[in-house]
Amino acid sequence: MVVIAHDHYRARRIELANYALTAILDGFGELSPARDKDNPDAHLLRGLIEKELGLRAAAMTDFDAARAKRPDMVEALIQSGVMKLEAGNVVEATPLLENAVHFAPSSPLAHLNLGDAYRLGGRAADAKREFDTALAMDSSLAVAHYDLGLLYLFSPSFPGTSASDQVATAIRELGTYKTMRGGHGAPGTSDDIDELLSRANAKQAEQKAATATAVPATPAAATSAKPPPVDAGAKK
């Protein structure tokens, strides 16, 4: 029955997919009880549909139900973690995404989303490690360059990187993302890449202007002061 629901979902027959999932998880009364109310795959699929329809609370409930029955269900872990990040709950999202990486260390998406959790949690070096890992696994993952751009642009400071190098790296990563995603991005999607590039370029221009107008340091007072008068009596 779950396979049927998946087929309807892939064919974008959402109403039929929901009907099949209702039969599995809820049933239609005493004469037609739920066939498998704890099925984690059914909860995951219904959560994906609910998220797509904007029913975020219902989606989170189903993702949680899927994880309760299958703690190693990586997609449910990622979906729950991402939704918590979107809600600003970094503290709860991070362990979910760490578990996703634990159960699927070869998943670039698990590393990508964990990197985003670390970025939002202020763990710049850990975030970069996860983004780099995701790109090493899948070099076509354009969004990893976008996330790296955000990391370098908005981190107060990056370990081992000067302020000028930090903003230059942000510009490079954001530019790479824009090139990889294409001129206008995927149909039906939008992002703020042009605004981010403008902010990064403005920040770089401010840095250059500040360097150009910097006043040379004044020599130390001791090097320019006149020597004290000699006490002629002390030489006697």
XYZ file of N, CA and C in Angstrom:
708
model
N 0.825 -1.210 0.000
C 0.000 0.000 0.000
C 0.869 1.275 0.000
N 1.980 1.226 0.740
C 2.879 2.379 0.743
C 3.472 2.583 -0.646
N 3.765 1.490 -1.330
C 4.301 1.583 -2.690
C 3.305 2.283 -3.597
N 2.035 1.976 -3.438
C 0.992 2.624 -4.244
C 0.958 4.121 -3.948
N 1.045 4.474 -2.666
C 1.047 5.888 -2.287
C 2.252 6.603 -2.889
N 3.417 5.953 -2.872
C 4.620 6.536 -3.470
C 4.433 6.742 -4.971
N 3.829 5.772 -5.638
C 3.609 5.900 -7.083
C 2.701 7.085 -7.386
N 1.628 7.237 -6.614
C 0.733 8.376 -6.810
C 1.472 9.690 -6.565
N 2.318 9.720 -5.534
C 3.054 10.937 -5.199
C 4.023 11.321 -6.318
N 4.764 10.334 -6.813
C 5.721 10.616 -7.884
C 5.014 11.104 -9.151
N 3.788 10.611 -9.375
C 3.016 11.031 -10.545
C 2.219 12.304 -10.270
N 2.439 12.896 -9.095
C 1.777 14.130 -8.677
C 0.265 13.970 -8.544
N -0.173 12.742 -8.245
C -1.581 12.501 -7.919
C -1.717 12.584 -6.396
N -1.644 13.799 -5.881
C -1.530 14.010 -4.443
C -2.771 13.520 -3.690
N -3.947 13.764 -4.226
C -5.175 13.340 -3.541
C -5.223 11.824 -3.399
N -4.826 11.114 -4.444
C -4.823 9.653 -4.370
C -3.747 9.155 -3.413
N -2.609 9.836 -3.387
C -1.554 9.462 -2.434
C -2.050 9.648 -1.011
N -2.708 10.769 -0.748
C -3.241 11.009 0.595
C -4.318 9.997 0.971
N -5.123 9.597 0.021
C -6.156 8.594 0.294
C -5.510 7.279 0.721
N -4.480 6.866 -0.007
C -3.792 5.616 0.331
C -3.134 5.727 1.706
N -2.545 6.865 2.004
C -1.869 7.047 3.295
C -2.872 7.078 4.442
N -4.033 7.656 4.198
C -5.081 7.643 5.226
C -5.513 6.214 5.520
N -5.638 5.410 4.477
C -6.019 4.004 4.678
C -4.971 3.267 5.510
N -3.709 3.609 5.312
C -2.631 2.939 6.047
C -2.558 3.421 7.485
N -2.595 4.730 7.694
C -2.275 5.300 9.002
C -3.494 5.574 9.881
N -4.622 5.906 9.281
C -5.791 6.313 10.066
C -6.990 5.390 9.903
N -7.168 4.881 8.713
C -8.347 4.083 8.436
C -9.552 4.967 8.169
N -10.681 4.309 7.924
C -11.922 5.029 7.610
C -13.057 4.557 8.524
N -12.761 4.509 9.812
C -13.789 4.095 10.762
C -13.644 2.640 11.170
N -14.598 2.164 11.965
C -14.517 0.807 12.530
C -14.539 -0.272 11.461
N -15.243 -0.021 10.398
C -15.346 -1.039 9.348
C -14.100 -1.109 8.470
N -13.285 -0.076 8.551
C -12.058 -0.056 7.751
C -10.944 0.580 8.577
N -10.426 -0.167 9.576
C -9.403 0.401 10.467
C -8.070 0.605 9.746
N -7.184 1.324 10.419
C -5.851 1.585 9.857
C -5.130 0.272 9.578
N -4.502 0.187 8.448
C -3.816 -1.051 8.076
C -2.455 -1.177 8.764
N -1.783 -0.057 8.979
C -0.451 -0.100 9.612
C -0.154 1.298 10.164
N -0.784 1.646 11.274
C -0.761 3.026 11.772
C 0.632 3.504 12.196
N 1.555 2.570 12.407
C 2.905 2.956 12.835
C 3.939 2.829 11.727
N 3.504 2.707 10.505
C 4.429 2.503 9.385
C 5.300 3.745 9.184
N 6.613 3.661 9.396
C 7.467 4.864 9.302
C 7.545 5.426 7.893
N 7.542 4.561 6.881
C 7.612 5.053 5.499
C 6.358 5.847 5.140
N 5.215 5.398 5.634
C 3.965 6.118 5.367
C 3.967 7.473 6.076
N 4.454 7.501 7.319
C 4.532 8.775 8.040
C 5.479 9.742 7.331
N 6.607 9.226 6.849
C 7.557 10.082 6.147
C 6.936 10.674 4.890
N 6.283 9.828 4.098
C 5.686 10.304 2.847
C 4.583 11.317 3.119
N 3.748 11.035 4.118
C 2.689 11.997 4.427
C 3.284 13.314 4.918
N 4.380 13.231 5.680
C 5.051 14.442 6.123
C 5.571 15.268 4.954
N 6.130 14.606 3.951
C 6.632 15.318 2.768
C 5.497 16.027 2.039
N 4.367 15.344 1.927
C 3.215 15.961 1.259
C 2.701 17.146 2.065
N 2.595 16.970 3.377
C 2.111 18.057 4.238
C 3.044 19.256 4.199
N 4.340 18.999 4.181
C 5.300 20.100 4.090
C 5.124 20.845 2.776
N 4.943 20.100 1.710
C 4.748 20.704 0.392
C 3.490 21.556 0.348
N 2.465 21.153 1.104
C 1.199 21.881 1.125
C 1.202 23.016 2.143
N 2.308 23.188 2.845
C 2.394 24.251 3.828
C 1.860 23.893 5.198
N 1.571 22.619 5.427
C 1.032 22.158 6.722
C 2.211 21.752 7.608
N 2.951 22.731 8.092
C 4.230 22.474 8.743
C 4.079 21.722 10.061
N 3.109 22.073 10.866
C 2.936 21.389 12.151
C 2.591 19.920 11.936
N 1.699 19.643 10.996
C 1.333 18.259 10.694
C 2.527 17.497 10.133
N 3.305 18.158 9.287
C 4.486 17.515 8.706
C 5.484 17.135 9.791
N 5.719 18.048 10.726
C 6.670 17.757 11.802
C 6.182 16.589 12.655
N 4.874 16.525 12.893
C 4.316 15.406 13.665
C 4.583 14.083 12.963
N 4.414 14.056 11.654
C 4.651 12.810 10.919
C 6.138 12.474 10.836
N 6.999 13.465 10.673
C 8.438 13.188 10.672
C 8.873 12.646 12.035
N 8.324 13.220 13.101
C 8.646 12.735 14.442
C 8.170 11.288 14.629
N 6.978 10.988 14.089
C 6.444 9.622 14.199
C 7.323 8.637 13.431
N 7.807 9.054 12.271
C 8.696 8.187 11.481
C 9.986 7.920 12.233
N 10.549 8.971 12.856
C 11.799 8.805 13.610
C 11.595 7.960 14.862
N 10.422 8.049 15.462
C 10.150 7.272 16.669
C 10.184 5.774 16.363
N 9.711 5.415 15.184
C 9.699 4.003 14.806
C 10.991 3.569 14.133
N 11.660 4.515 13.477
C 12.921 4.193 12.799
C 13.929 5.294 13.113
N 14.620 5.215 14.250
C 15.580 6.268 14.613
C 16.700 6.447 13.592
N 16.907 5.453 12.740
C 17.964 5.535 11.733
C 17.440 5.988 10.375
N 16.195 6.465 10.321
C 15.616 6.911 9.054
C 16.201 8.278 8.696
N 17.180 8.281 7.823
C 17.971 9.478 7.551
C 17.122 10.605 6.982
N 16.240 10.309 6.045
C 15.450 11.378 5.440
C 14.540 12.042 6.465
N 13.986 11.255 7.389
C 13.149 11.841 8.440
C 13.984 12.720 9.364
N 15.204 12.293 9.663
C 16.107 13.093 10.488
C 16.434 14.418 9.796
N 16.743 14.339 8.506
C 17.079 15.553 7.765
C 15.878 16.488 7.679
N 14.709 15.933 7.350
C 13.522 16.771 7.231
C 13.183 17.451 8.553
N 13.230 16.698 9.647
C 12.961 17.286 10.960
C 13.980 18.367 11.288
N 15.263 18.064 11.035
C 16.318 19.020 11.335
C 16.194 20.298 10.524
N 15.913 20.169 9.241
C 15.789 21.335 8.376
C 14.607 22.205 8.799
N 13.494 21.568 9.132
C 12.324 22.342 9.557
C 12.602 23.088 10.856
N 13.344 22.470 11.750
C 13.695 23.153 13.002
C 14.656 24.311 12.734
N 15.582 24.128 11.794
C 16.470 25.233 11.421
C 15.667 26.395 10.847
N 14.714 26.071 9.994
C 13.878 27.113 9.385
C 13.070 27.856 10.435
N 12.744 27.178 11.528
C 11.998 27.808 12.616
C 12.918 28.524 13.601
N 14.233 28.481 13.351
C 15.190 29.145 14.222
C 15.618 28.330 15.423
N 15.292 27.049 15.437
C 15.620 26.198 16.586
C 16.881 25.393 16.287
N 18.028 26.070 16.374
C 19.305 25.433 16.055
C 19.659 24.363 17.078
N 19.329 24.604 18.339
C 19.711 23.685 19.415
C 19.099 22.307 19.202
N 17.825 22.249 18.823
C 17.172 20.951 18.605
C 17.518 20.368 17.242
N 17.782 21.231 16.271
C 18.073 20.736 14.921
C 19.430 20.047 14.836
N 20.417 20.579 15.541
C 21.790 20.089 15.379
C 21.949 18.605 15.693
N 21.457 18.088 16.835
C 21.638 16.653 17.083
C 20.901 15.767 16.080
N 19.780 16.234 15.557
C 19.073 15.450 14.538
C 19.942 15.310 13.292
N 20.561 16.405 12.876
C 21.390 16.365 11.674
C 22.717 15.657 11.922
N 23.217 15.728 13.145
C 24.403 14.936 13.493
C 24.083 13.448 13.414
N 22.880 13.057 13.841
C 22.472 11.655 13.721
C 22.336 11.246 12.267
N 21.850 12.165 11.432
C 21.731 11.845 10.006
C 23.099 11.526 9.414
N 24.105 12.322 9.781
C 25.466 12.055 9.302
C 25.995 10.754 9.896
N 25.659 10.489 11.145
C 26.113 9.253 11.795
C 25.579 8.027 11.055
N 24.294 8.061 10.688
C 23.689 6.904 10.034
C 23.969 6.871 8.530
N 24.302 8.019 7.948
C 24.581 8.062 6.503
C 25.806 8.944 6.245
N 26.984 8.487 6.658
C 28.197 9.309 6.501
C 28.564 9.598 5.058
N 28.008 8.838 4.119
C 28.316 9.070 2.709
C 27.249 9.915 2.012
N 26.326 10.495 2.784
C 25.271 11.312 2.194
C 25.701 12.778 2.138
N 25.894 13.347 0.943
C 26.270 14.759 0.863
C 25.207 15.687 1.436
N 23.927 15.323 1.290
C 22.864 16.175 1.817
C 22.873 16.201 3.344
N 23.220 15.080 3.960
C 23.317 15.059 5.422
C 24.423 15.998 5.885
N 25.574 15.945 5.227
C 26.688 16.832 5.588
C 26.336 18.293 5.296
N 25.683 18.535 4.176
C 25.308 19.898 3.810
C 24.421 20.530 4.881
N 23.391 19.810 5.304
C 22.459 20.365 6.280
C 23.066 20.460 7.672
N 23.947 19.530 8.020
C 24.646 19.656 9.294
C 25.544 20.891 9.268
N 26.190 21.136 8.135
C 27.003 22.341 8.001
C 26.178 23.596 8.210
N 24.957 23.599 7.698
C 24.090 24.760 7.886
C 23.742 24.945 9.366
N 23.523 23.841 10.076
C 23.252 23.936 11.512
C 24.446 24.511 12.253
N 25.638 24.046 11.916
C 26.843 24.577 12.557
C 27.041 26.057 12.211
N 26.758 26.422 10.959
C 26.891 27.827 10.561
C 25.976 28.714 11.399
N 24.732 28.309 11.512
C 23.767 29.104 12.272
C 24.065 29.077 13.765
N 24.776 28.049 14.201
C 25.152 27.951 15.601
C 26.467 28.643 15.922
N 27.056 29.305 14.934
C 28.294 30.037 15.170
C 29.545 29.185 15.176
N 29.472 27.955 14.663
C 30.624 27.053 14.635
C 31.214 27.061 13.228
N 31.941 28.132 12.913
C 32.385 28.372 11.546
C 33.287 27.260 11.007
N 34.278 26.851 11.776
C 35.220 25.837 11.294
C 34.506 24.501 11.053
N 33.599 24.129 11.960
C 32.843 22.878 11.788
C 31.938 22.966 10.567
N 31.325 24.119 10.362
C 30.454 24.305 9.199
C 31.239 24.145 7.903
N 32.398 24.774 7.822
C 33.214 24.672 6.611
C 33.606 23.219 6.339
N 33.966 22.495 7.391
C 34.330 21.091 7.216
C 33.181 20.300 6.580
N 31.956 20.522 7.051
C 30.814 19.784 6.523
C 30.496 20.192 5.086
N 30.580 21.492 4.776
C 30.331 21.937 3.408
C 31.384 21.377 2.463
N 32.645 21.397 2.890
C 33.722 20.845 2.062
C 33.525 19.350 1.828
N 33.070 18.656 2.867
C 32.813 17.212 2.733
C 31.696 16.959 1.737
N 30.628 17.745 1.830
C 29.509 17.582 0.900
C 29.966 17.795 -0.539
N 30.801 18.822 -0.778
C 31.288 19.098 -2.132
C 32.260 18.024 -2.618
N 33.034 17.459 -1.698
C 33.944 16.385 -2.085
C 33.160 15.161 -2.553
N 31.993 14.965 -1.963
C 31.148 13.827 -2.343
C 30.340 14.107 -3.605
N 29.952 15.372 -3.785
C 29.118 15.746 -4.931
C 29.484 17.166 -5.354
N 30.372 17.274 -6.327
C 30.861 18.589 -6.754
C 29.796 19.404 -7.477
N 28.675 18.779 -7.831
C 27.597 19.502 -8.514
C 26.629 20.152 -7.531
N 26.902 20.046 -6.252
C 25.998 20.551 -5.222
C 26.175 22.070 -5.097
N 25.496 22.794 -5.963
C 25.674 24.252 -6.025
C 25.355 24.935 -4.711
N 24.341 24.447 -4.008
C 23.912 25.117 -2.774
C 25.007 25.106 -1.709
N 25.949 24.185 -1.793
C 27.060 24.169 -0.834
C 27.915 25.425 -1.004
N 28.072 25.889 -2.244
C 28.808 27.138 -2.472
C 28.028 28.331 -1.923
N 26.724 28.281 -2.056
C 25.874 29.340 -1.487
C 26.057 29.394 0.030
N 26.019 28.235 0.666
C 26.173 28.181 2.125
C 27.565 28.636 2.560
N 28.584 28.263 1.793
C 29.937 28.742 2.101
C 30.015 30.263 1.967
N 29.339 30.798 0.953
C 29.301 32.248 0.801
C 28.677 32.927 2.007
N 27.562 32.380 2.486
C 26.917 32.930 3.688
C 27.856 32.838 4.886
N 28.529 31.706 4.994
C 29.430 31.482 6.126
C 30.522 32.552 6.177
N 31.176 32.799 5.043
C 32.272 33.768 5.010
C 31.765 35.214 5.092
N 30.595 35.460 4.539
C 30.084 36.831 4.525
C 29.623 37.288 5.909
N 28.975 36.390 6.657
C 28.326 36.818 7.891
C 29.027 36.380 9.176
N 30.038 35.525 9.085
C 30.779 35.175 10.296
C 31.534 36.403 10.790
N 31.455 36.729 12.076
C 32.185 37.891 12.599
C 33.670 37.833 12.271
N 34.236 36.651 12.359
C 35.630 36.427 11.963
C 35.786 34.941 11.692
N 36.718 34.624 10.785
C 36.921 33.222 10.429
C 38.328 32.821 10.843
N 38.468 31.718 11.591
C 39.785 31.307 12.091
C 40.836 31.215 10.981
N 41.963 31.896 11.187
C 43.063 31.819 10.243
C 42.861 32.584 8.953
N 41.836 33.446 8.882
C 41.536 34.188 7.654
C 41.418 35.669 7.969
N 42.080 36.506 7.169
C 41.972 37.946 7.364
C 40.602 38.429 6.917
N 40.230 39.628 7.347
C 38.926 40.181 6.983
C 38.796 40.348 5.471
N 39.880 40.778 4.821
C 39.830 40.975 3.364
C 39.720 39.639 2.628
N 40.460 38.641 3.083
C 40.367 37.320 2.455
C 38.990 36.700 2.691
N 38.423 36.982 3.853
C 37.117 36.416 4.193
C 36.045 36.915 3.226
N 36.004 38.227 2.987
C 34.980 38.759 2.082
C 35.268 38.369 0.640
N 36.552 38.254 0.268
C 36.899 37.822 -1.089
C 36.432 36.383 -1.327
N 36.578 35.546 -0.307
C 36.119 34.158 -0.426
C 34.601 34.111 -0.525
N 33.928 34.961 0.231
C 32.467 35.020 0.152
C 32.022 35.365 -1.264
N 32.669 36.360 -1.866
C 32.314 36.762 -3.230
C 32.561 35.621 -4.209
N 33.693 34.941 -4.046
C 34.014 33.832 -4.947
C 32.993 32.696 -4.830
N 32.640 32.316 -3.602
C 31.703 31.209 -3.410
C 30.302 31.569 -3.905
N 29.848 32.780 -3.617
C 28.528 33.202 -4.085
C 28.496 33.296 -5.606
N 29.599 33.759 -6.198
C 29.679 33.813 -7.646
C 29.651 32.425 -8.267
N 30.330 31.482 -7.628
C 30.316 30.098 -8.117
C 28.908 29.532 -8.079
N 28.211 29.795 -6.989
C 26.825 29.327 -6.883
C 25.973 29.909 -8.007
N 26.094 31.213 -8.237
C 25.264 31.856 -9.266
C 25.548 31.266 -10.639
N 26.814 31.012 -10.923
C 27.178 30.417 -12.209
C 26.605 29.005 -12.343
N 26.712 28.227 -11.280
C 26.248 26.837 -11.335
C 24.737 26.724 -11.424
N 24.021 27.624 -10.758
C 22.560 27.512 -10.770
C 21.951 28.053 -12.046
N 22.718 28.842 -12.840
C 22.197 29.412 -14.072
C 21.728 30.842 -13.859
N 21.426 31.516 -14.950
C 21.085 32.928 -14.888
C 19.941 33.280 -13.966
N 18.861 32.515 -14.013
C 17.682 32.866 -13.214
C 17.260 31.755 -12.260
N 18.081 30.742 -12.090
C 17.735 29.663 -11.180
C 16.687 28.737 -11.786
N 16.301 27.751 -10.999
C 15.310 26.780 -11.465
C 13.933 27.430 -11.551
N 13.092 27.010 -12.498
C 11.745 27.567 -12.614
C 10.961 27.399 -11.306
N 10.265 28.444 -10.906
C 9.456 28.373 -9.697
C 10.222 28.576 -8.417
N 11.519 28.847 -8.510
C 12.321 29.073 -7.307
C 12.937 30.470 -7.361
N 13.337 30.969 -6.232
C 13.997 32.273 -6.175
C 14.994 32.255 -5.038
N 15.986 33.113 -5.130
C 16.934 33.253 -4.034
C 17.409 34.694 -3.999
N 18.253 35.001 -3.033
C 18.712 36.373 -2.836
C 20.163 36.544 -3.250
N 20.612 35.782 -4.237
C 22.022 35.766 -4.584
C 22.525 37.133 -5.047
N 21.727 37.856 -5.829
C 22.181 39.163 -6.310
C 22.326 40.153 -5.160
N 21.385 40.116 -4.225
C 21.476 40.989 -3.051
C 22.704 40.645 -2.209
N 22.967 39.345 -2.039
C 24.125 38.924 -1.249
C 25.431 39.344 -1.909
N 25.513 39.199 -3.222
C 26.718 39.619 -3.930
C 26.915 41.129 -3.817
N 25.824 41.877 -3.874
C 25.924 43.333 -3.714
C 26.446 43.693 -2.333
N 25.960 43.002 -1.320
C 26.413 43.268 0.047
C 27.888 42.916 0.204
N 28.285 41.788 -0.378
C 29.679 41.365 -0.268
C 30.601 42.343 -1.000
N 30.201 42.778 -2.187
C 31.030 43.724 -2.941
C 31.111 45.071 -2.235
N 30.001 45.496 -1.632
C 30.015 46.758 -0.885
C 30.938 46.659 0.324
N 30.916 45.515 0.970
C 31.785 45.311 2.129
C 33.250 45.332 1.714
N 33.547 44.728 0.582
C 34.924 44.725 0.082
C 35.362 46.141 -0.274
N 34.466 46.913 -0.886
C 34.789 48.295 -1.240
C 35.058 49.133 0.007
N 34.287 48.916 1.046
C 34.502 49.637 2.304
C 35.864 49.304 2.901
N 36.235 48.029 2.832
C 37.542 47.617 3.350
C 38.667 48.303 2.586
N 38.549 48.349 1.256
C 39.600 48.966 0.439
C 39.684 50.464 0.710
N 38.525 51.108 0.871
C 38.517 52.540 1.150
C 39.137 52.831 2.504
N 38.842 51.982 3.476
C 39.396 52.175 4.814
C 40.914 52.004 4.795
N 41.395 51.056 4.011
C 42.845 50.844 3.917
C 43.539 52.013 3.223
N 42.877 52.549 2.177
C 43.486 53.639 1.406
C 43.573 54.928 2.200
N 42.635 55.144 3.102
C 42.599 56.398 3.860
C 43.191 56.267 5.254
N 43.772 55.109 5.530
C 44.341 54.911 6.869
C 45.476 55.904 7.107
N 45.522 56.541 8.282
C 46.566 57.507 8.643
C 47.783 56.752 9.142
N 48.986 57.053 8.608
C 50.189 56.357 9.090
C 50.357 56.553 10.587
N 50.904 55.589 11.227
C 51.089 55.657 12.678
C 52.071 56.764 13.030
N 51.783 57.525 14.078
C 52.659 58.597 14.544
C 53.856 57.992 15.249
N 55.079 58.464 14.926
C 56.258 57.906 15.613
C 56.129 58.051 17.110
N 56.730 57.140 17.829
C 56.649 57.167 19.286
C 57.221 58.464 19.822
N 56.597 58.972 20.872
C 57.016 60.251 21.453
C 58.475 60.217 21.861
N 58.954 59.073 22.284
C 60.337 58.980 22.784
C 61.353 59.231 21.688
N 61.000 58.915 20.428
C 61.967 59.083 19.341
C 62.045 60.514 18.863
N 61.023 61.311 19.150
C 61.026 62.689 18.678
C 61.280 63.702 19.777
N 61.297 63.250 20.994
C 61.486 64.196 22.101
C 62.939 64.658 22.170
N 63.125 65.921 22.612
C 64.481 66.455 22.765
C 65.146 65.807 23.965
N 66.476 65.602 23.899
C 67.156 64.990 25.046
C 67.118 65.947 26.229
N 67.067 65.407 27.425
C 67.016 66.273 28.612
C 68.314 67.061 28.741
N 68.233 68.259 29.311
C 69.448 69.073 29.486
C 70.429 68.387 30.416
N 71.695 68.572 30.088
C 72.753 67.960 30.911
C 73.029 68.851 32.111
N 73.081 68.244 33.250
C 73.424 68.979 34.477
C 74.946 69.076 34.528
N 75.448 70.261 34.238
C 76.910 70.455 34.165
C 77.569 70.104 35.473
N 76.863 70.309 36.553
C 77.470 70.012 37.856
C 77.674 68.534 38.082
N 76.862 67.728 37.404
C 76.968 66.290 37.624
C 78.219 65.727 36.987
N 78.837 66.496 36.018
C 80.034 65.989 35.366
C 81.286 66.212 36.196
N 81.168 67.065 37.170
C 82.356 67.357 37.962
C 82.736 66.218 38.872
